[in-house]
Each structure stands twice: as structure tokens, then as C-alpha cells.
Coordinates of C-alpha atoms and ligand atoms in Angstrom, one line a residue:
X46 CA -12.7 24.4 -20.0
X47 CA -16.6 25.5 -20.1
X48 CA -17.7 28.1 -22.6
X49 CA -20.0 29.5 -20.1
X50 CA -19.1 31.8 -17.2
X51 CA -18.6 30.2 -14.2
X52 CA -20.0 31.5 -10.8
X53 CA -19.0 30.6 -7.3
X54 CA -21.7 30.7 -4.8
X55 CA -20.7 30.5 -1.0
X56 CA -23.7 29.3 1.0
X57 CA -25.4 28.1 -2.6
X58 CA -27.3 25.1 -1.2
X59 CA -30.1 27.2 0.4
X60 CA -31.9 30.5 0.9
X61 CA -30.4 33.5 -1.1
X62 CA -27.8 31.3 -2.1
X63 CA -29.6 29.0 -3.6
X64 CA -31.6 31.7 -5.3
X65 CA -28.7 33.3 -6.7
X66 CA -27.1 29.8 -8.4
X67 CA -30.6 29.1 -10.0
X68 CA -31.0 32.8 -11.3
X69 CA -27.5 32.2 -12.6
X70 CA -27.9 29.2 -14.6
X71 CA -30.8 30.8 -16.3
X72 CA -28.4 33.7 -17.3
X73 CA -26.4 31.8 -18.8
X74 CA -23.6 31.1 -15.9
X75 CA -22.0 27.9 -14.7
X76 CA -22.4 27.3 -11.0
X77 CA -20.3 25.9 -8.2
X78 CA -22.6 25.4 -5.4
X79 CA -20.8 25.5 -2.1
X80 CA -22.6 24.3 1.1
X81 CA -21.6 23.5 4.7
X82 CA -23.2 20.3 5.6
X83 CA -26.7 20.0 3.5
X84 CA -25.6 17.8 1.0
X85 CA -29.2 17.0 -0.2
X86 CA -30.3 21.2 -0.2
X87 CA -26.7 21.3 -2.5
X88 CA -27.6 18.6 -4.7
X89 CA -30.9 20.0 -5.4
X90 CA -29.5 23.2 -6.3
X91 CA -27.0 21.2 -8.7
X92 CA -29.8 19.4 -10.4
X93 CA -32.0 22.8 -10.7
X94 CA -28.8 24.5 -12.3
X95 CA -28.7 21.6 -14.8
X96 CA -32.2 21.7 -15.6
X97 CA -31.8 25.1 -16.8
X98 CA -28.9 24.3 -19.0
X99 CA -26.0 25.0 -17.1
X100 CA -23.2 22.8 -15.3
X101 CA -23.0 22.9 -11.7
X102 CA -21.3 21.0 -9.0
X103 CA -21.7 21.3 -5.3
X104 CA -18.7 21.6 -3.0
X105 CA -19.0 21.2 0.8
X106 CA -16.6 23.6 2.8
X107 CA -16.5 25.6 5.6
X108 CA -15.7 29.2 4.7
X109 CA -15.0 29.7 8.6
X110 CA -12.3 27.3 8.0
X111 CA -9.1 28.6 5.5
X112 CA -8.1 24.8 4.5
X113 CA -11.5 24.5 3.3
X114 CA -11.5 27.5 1.5
X115 CA -8.4 26.9 -0.4
X116 CA -9.9 23.4 -1.3
X117 CA -12.9 24.9 -2.7
X118 CA -11.5 27.2 -5.3
X119 CA -8.9 24.2 -6.3
X120 CA -12.5 22.3 -6.9
X121 CA -13.4 24.9 -9.2
X122 CA -10.4 24.9 -11.2
X123 CA -10.1 21.5 -11.6
X124 CA -13.8 21.4 -12.5
X125 CA -14.4 24.1 -14.3
X126 CA -10.7 25.2 -15.5
X127 CA -11.8 29.2 -15.1
X128 CA -13.6 31.7 -12.6
X129 CA -15.7 34.9 -13.4
X130 CA -17.5 35.4 -10.4
X131 CA -18.0 35.3 -6.8
X132 CA -21.1 35.2 -4.7
X133 CA -19.7 35.7 -1.1
X134 CA -22.9 34.7 0.3
X135 CA -22.1 32.6 3.4
X136 CA -23.1 33.9 6.4
X137 CA -24.7 33.2 10.1
X138 CA -26.5 34.8 12.7
X139 CA -26.9 33.5 16.3
X140 CA -29.4 33.7 19.0
X141 CA -30.8 37.2 20.0
X142 CA -28.2 38.3 22.9
X143 CA -27.1 41.7 24.3
X144 CA -23.4 42.7 23.8
X145 CA -23.1 42.3 27.8
X146 CA -24.3 38.7 27.2
X147 CA -21.9 37.4 24.0
X148 CA -18.8 35.2 25.0
X149 CA -15.8 35.0 23.2
X150 CA -16.4 31.8 21.4
X151 CA -19.5 33.5 19.6
X152 CA -17.7 36.6 18.8
X153 CA -14.7 34.4 17.3
X154 CA -17.4 32.4 14.8
X155 CA -19.3 35.3 13.6
X156 CA -16.3 36.9 12.8
X157 CA -14.7 34.1 11.3
X158 CA -17.6 32.9 8.8
X159 CA -19.1 36.3 8.4
X160 CA -15.7 38.3 8.2
X161 CA -12.9 36.7 7.4
X162 CA -14.5 33.9 5.4
X163 CA -15.4 36.4 2.7
X164 CA -12.3 38.2 2.6
X165 CA -10.7 34.8 2.1
X166 CA -12.9 33.9 -0.8
X167 CA -12.4 37.2 -2.4
X168 CA -8.9 36.7 -2.4
X169 CA -8.9 33.5 -3.8
X170 CA -11.4 34.9 -6.3
X171 CA -9.0 37.9 -7.2
X172 CA -6.2 35.5 -7.6
X173 CA -7.7 34.2 -10.4
X174 CA -9.4 37.2 -12.0
X175 CA -7.2 40.4 -11.6
X176 CA -5.4 40.8 -14.8
X177 CA -2.4 41.5 -12.1
X178 CA -2.3 38.0 -11.6
X179 CA -2.8 37.3 -15.3
X180 CA -6.5 36.7 -15.2
X181 CA -9.8 37.7 -17.5
X182 CA -11.3 39.8 -15.1
X183 CA -14.5 38.9 -13.4
X184 CA -17.0 40.2 -10.8
X185 CA -17.4 39.8 -6.8
X186 CA -20.9 40.7 -4.8
X187 CA -20.8 40.6 -1.4
X188 CA -23.6 40.0 0.8
X189 CA -24.2 42.3 3.6
X190 CA -27.5 43.4 5.4
X191 CA -29.1 46.0 6.5
X192 CA -28.0 45.5 10.0
X193 CA -25.1 47.1 8.7
X194 CA -26.7 50.7 9.1
X195 CA -29.7 49.4 11.9
X196 CA -27.0 48.0 14.1
X197 CA -29.9 45.4 15.4
X198 CA -29.7 46.1 18.8
X199 CA -30.5 43.3 21.5
X200 CA -30.5 40.6 18.5
X201 CA -27.3 40.4 17.2
X202 CA -25.4 43.5 17.2
X203 CA -22.3 41.0 16.4
X204 CA -23.8 40.0 13.3
X205 CA -24.8 43.7 12.6
X206 CA -21.1 44.5 13.0
X207 CA -19.7 42.0 10.9
X208 CA -21.9 43.0 8.1
X209 CA -20.7 46.5 8.4
X210 CA -16.9 44.9 7.9
X211 CA -18.5 43.5 4.7
X212 CA -19.4 47.0 3.9
X213 CA -15.9 48.7 4.5
X214 CA -14.2 45.4 2.8
X215 CA -16.1 45.9 -0.5
X216 CA -15.2 49.8 -0.7
X217 CA -11.5 49.2 0.1
X218 CA -11.3 46.1 -2.2
X219 CA -13.2 47.6 -5.4
X220 CA -10.8 50.7 -5.2
X221 CA -7.7 48.1 -4.8
X222 CA -8.8 46.1 -8.0
X223 CA -10.3 48.9 -10.0
X224 CA -8.0 48.9 -12.6
X225 CA -7.4 45.2 -12.8
X226 CA -10.7 44.3 -14.5
X227 CA -12.7 43.3 -11.1
X228 CA -15.8 44.8 -10.0
X229 CA -16.3 44.4 -6.2
X230 CA -19.9 45.4 -4.9
X231 CA -22.5 44.6 -2.3
X232 CA -26.0 43.8 -1.7
X233 CA -27.6 44.8 1.6
X234 CA -30.8 42.5 1.9
X235 CA -33.7 43.7 4.4
X236 CA -35.4 40.9 5.9
X237 CA -35.8 38.1 3.7
X238 CA -37.9 34.7 4.6
X239 CA -35.6 32.2 4.5
X240 CA -34.2 29.4 7.4
X241 CA -32.1 31.9 8.4
X242 CA -34.1 33.3 11.3
X243 CA -35.1 29.9 12.0
X244 CA -31.2 29.2 13.1
X245 CA -31.5 32.3 15.5
X246 CA -34.2 31.0 17.0
X247 CA -36.8 33.1 15.9
X248 CA -38.5 31.0 13.3
X249 CA -41.4 33.7 12.5
X250 CA -39.2 36.7 12.2
X251 CA -39.4 37.4 8.7
X252 CA -43.8 37.7 9.4
X253 CA -43.3 39.7 12.3
X254 CA -41.1 42.1 10.9
X255 CA -43.6 42.9 8.1
X256 CA -45.3 45.6 10.2
X257 CA -42.1 47.8 10.2
X258 CA -40.9 47.2 6.8
X259 CA -42.0 50.5 4.6
X260 CA -43.6 48.1 2.0
X261 CA -45.4 46.2 4.8
X262 CA -43.6 42.7 3.9
X263 CA -40.5 40.7 3.7
X264 CA -38.4 40.0 0.8
X265 CA -37.5 37.3 -1.1
X266 CA -34.3 35.0 -2.0
X267 CA -35.5 35.4 -5.4
X268 CA -35.5 39.6 -5.2
X269 CA -32.2 39.3 -3.5
X270 CA -30.8 37.4 -6.3
X271 CA -31.9 39.4 -8.9
X272 CA -29.9 42.4 -7.5
X273 CA -26.9 40.2 -7.6
X274 CA -26.9 38.6 -11.0
X275 CA -27.5 42.5 -12.1
X276 CA -24.4 43.7 -9.9
X277 CA -22.1 40.3 -11.7
X278 CA -23.5 41.4 -15.2
X279 CA -22.0 43.3 -17.6
X280 CA -25.4 45.8 -17.7
X281 CA -22.9 46.9 -14.1
X282 CA -19.7 47.5 -16.2
X283 CA -19.2 51.2 -14.4
X284 CA -20.4 50.1 -11.4
X285 CA -17.8 48.9 -8.6
X286 CA -17.5 49.9 -4.6
X287 CA -21.6 50.2 -4.8
X288 CA -23.5 48.7 -2.1
X289 CA -27.7 48.2 -2.7
X290 CA -29.7 48.2 -0.3
X291 CA -32.7 45.7 -1.3
X292 CA -34.8 45.9 1.8
X293 CA -38.3 46.9 0.6
X294 CA -37.7 50.7 2.0
X295 CA -36.6 50.0 5.6
Ligands
NAP166 P1 -30.0 30.6 5.2 O1 -31.6 30.2 4.4 O2 -29.6 30.3 6.6 O3 -28.4 29.5 4.2 C1 -27.2 29.6 4.7 C2 -26.6 29.4 3.3 O4 -25.0 29.2 3.9 C3 -26.9 27.5 3.3 O5 -26.6 27.1 2.3 C4 -25.7 27.0 4.3 O6 -25.6 25.9 4.1 C5 -24.5 28.3 4.2 N1 -23.4 28.2 5.0 C6 -23.9 28.3 6.6 N2 -22.7 28.4 7.3 C7 -21.5 27.8 6.5 C8 -20.4 28.3 6.3 N3 -19.6 28.0 7.6 N4 -19.7 28.0 5.3 C9 -20.1 27.6 3.8 N5 -21.5 27.8 4.2 C10 -22.0 28.0 4.9 O7 -29.4 32.1 5.0 P2 -29.8 33.3 4.0 O8 -31.1 34.0 4.7 O9 -30.1 32.8 2.4 O10 -28.7 34.3 4.0 C11 -27.7 34.0 2.9 C12 -26.6 35.7 3.4 O11 -27.5 36.7 3.1 C13 -25.7 35.7 4.9 O12 -24.8 36.2 4.3 C14 -26.9 36.6 5.5 O13 -26.2 37.1 6.5 C15 -27.4 37.5 4.5 N6 -28.8 38.1 4.9 C16 -29.5 37.4 5.1 C17 -30.9 38.1 5.2 C18 -32.2 37.4 5.4 O14 -33.2 38.0 6.3 N7 -32.3 35.9 5.2 C19 -31.2 39.6 5.4 C20 -29.6 40.1 5.4 C21 -28.6 39.8 5.1 P3 -25.9 24.8 4.4 O15 -27.2 24.3 3.7 O16 -24.8 23.3 4.5 O17 -25.9 24.7 6.0

């Protein structure tokens, strides 16, 4: 069993998740890097973690699939023999649409990946970390979005609603396990310069949104990772059920 604490990052291959993996390695964590399909990107993150002195593996798995989630956590058990943190980061957007244009299939996929996937991953983490289950404690950080507050009209209200669910889930789970040595918090990123915008058909969204952000710029994945690593760390030992806006004032 590794002596370093072990962090599982869902969607760790690109964007914010990859930045969390790299920052975690520099702060002494070993890292399980989950990815959906981009093996090369996940392998590059594994290489970066190892270069920073950490142990790392890439684990393929769709957080929209309950069987994949079970297998992912079993892979962490097998490889590391412990789990101390979960960054519940994997998430998707869809193409801009009005609510009255959204299909059932779109809504099912959005909620399955962004909401059910995050809840099922947190449940697996609690089964391993909670003192109620014989665990040694740990921390969960859920990745929400400022969309949960803004609602994202005419873009993706479904996505915004999925992130509002993450906010409520964070508060409820934090209180549920507060006496079990598990802290649960969330970060609400504003507009961050990653490939997620291109995946929703708006590749220039981060640049285009800059004038509407009080700080007049999009954020970086590294700026989100810094907030996540704080919430995972002992420096946040009395912080649970908190939702931290990292949004340039938006
Ligand atoms: P991104 O650049 O599109 O990266 C997405 C990551 O998630 C990739 O590692 C991808 O894996 C993985 N992924 C996608 N679907 C998955 C699934 N079903 N199962 C497992 N992994 C999956 O996204 P990002 O901008 O870093 O966003 C990360 C999180 O931050 C999301 O929850 C997003 O909603 C939230 N967020 C982002 C912003 C922003 O402006 N970027 C703002 C607010 C909140 P592959 O590499 O294998 O495809």
C-alpha cells in the first residue's frame, strides 16, 4: 500500500481534471486519472504526475455507467490499496438550445453523467473513506458551475440544473457524513478556458465571454485546481458543505 494519500479524479485526462491531477502530485498525492475515451491525454497526465514524484494510473470509465464506476473504484483498490480523496470533476455540456427544444435523450444523458455519476462516485468514496465503514476519513470535492446560479438561459438550462443538483447534493452529503471524518465541498468555476466549450459547439466561448466577467478574462484550469486542492487539504479541516465560487467575480 502506498504511503502517500490517494486521489481519484474523474475526467482527469483534460481541462480542469488534468490540472487537478498535476497540482495534486506536486502537493504529495498519488493520483488515479479517470478518462472516458482519450487514452493519450490520460497517459500524458499520468506521465506528468510521475514526473512530479507521484504514483499514477489511468482508468478508463464512463461515469454515466454504474458498472464502469464500480470497476473504476475496484481498480483504485487493487492498485493503491487506499483512497483519501475524490475530485468529482467529470461533466459534459451539450449544444446551445432552448428548453422547449431539448430531447428526452439529451436530458437523460446530461443527468446521468453530471448528476447520477457524481452521486454514485461519491457513494463509492464514502464506502471506502467513512469511519462508519471502517475507513480512515477523506475529502470529496464536487465540481459545480456558476451556471447553477445563473441558469444559462438559451444556452443550456439543463446543464445549469444539473449543477444546481450538485450544489444541493454537496450540502446534504456533507451533513450526512460530517461525523464520519469525511468532508464534502464544491467549487463553482466561472468561465474557464478548456475544451468543454468546443464540445458544446462554442469553441470561442471563453474569449467571447470575457467582457461580461468582472475581472474581464476567463479563468484557467490551474486556478480551479488550486481551489480544489485547498478543499482537499488539511488546511480546510473545518470546511464542509461549502461551495466556493471561483469565477472572477461573475
Ligand atoms: P473538458 O475540458 O471537456 O474535459 C472533460 C473531462 O471529462 C475529460 O477528461 C473527459 O475525458 C472527461 N469526461 C467526459 N465525459 C465523461 C464521462 N462520461 N465519464 C468520465 N469522464 C468523462 O471539461 P472541463 O472544462 O475541464 O470541465 C470539467 C468540469 O468542470 C465539468 O464538470 C464542467 O461541468 C465543470 N465546469 C467547467 C467550466 C468551464 O468553463 N470549463 C465551468 C464551470 C464548470 P476524455 O478526455 O476521455 O474525453
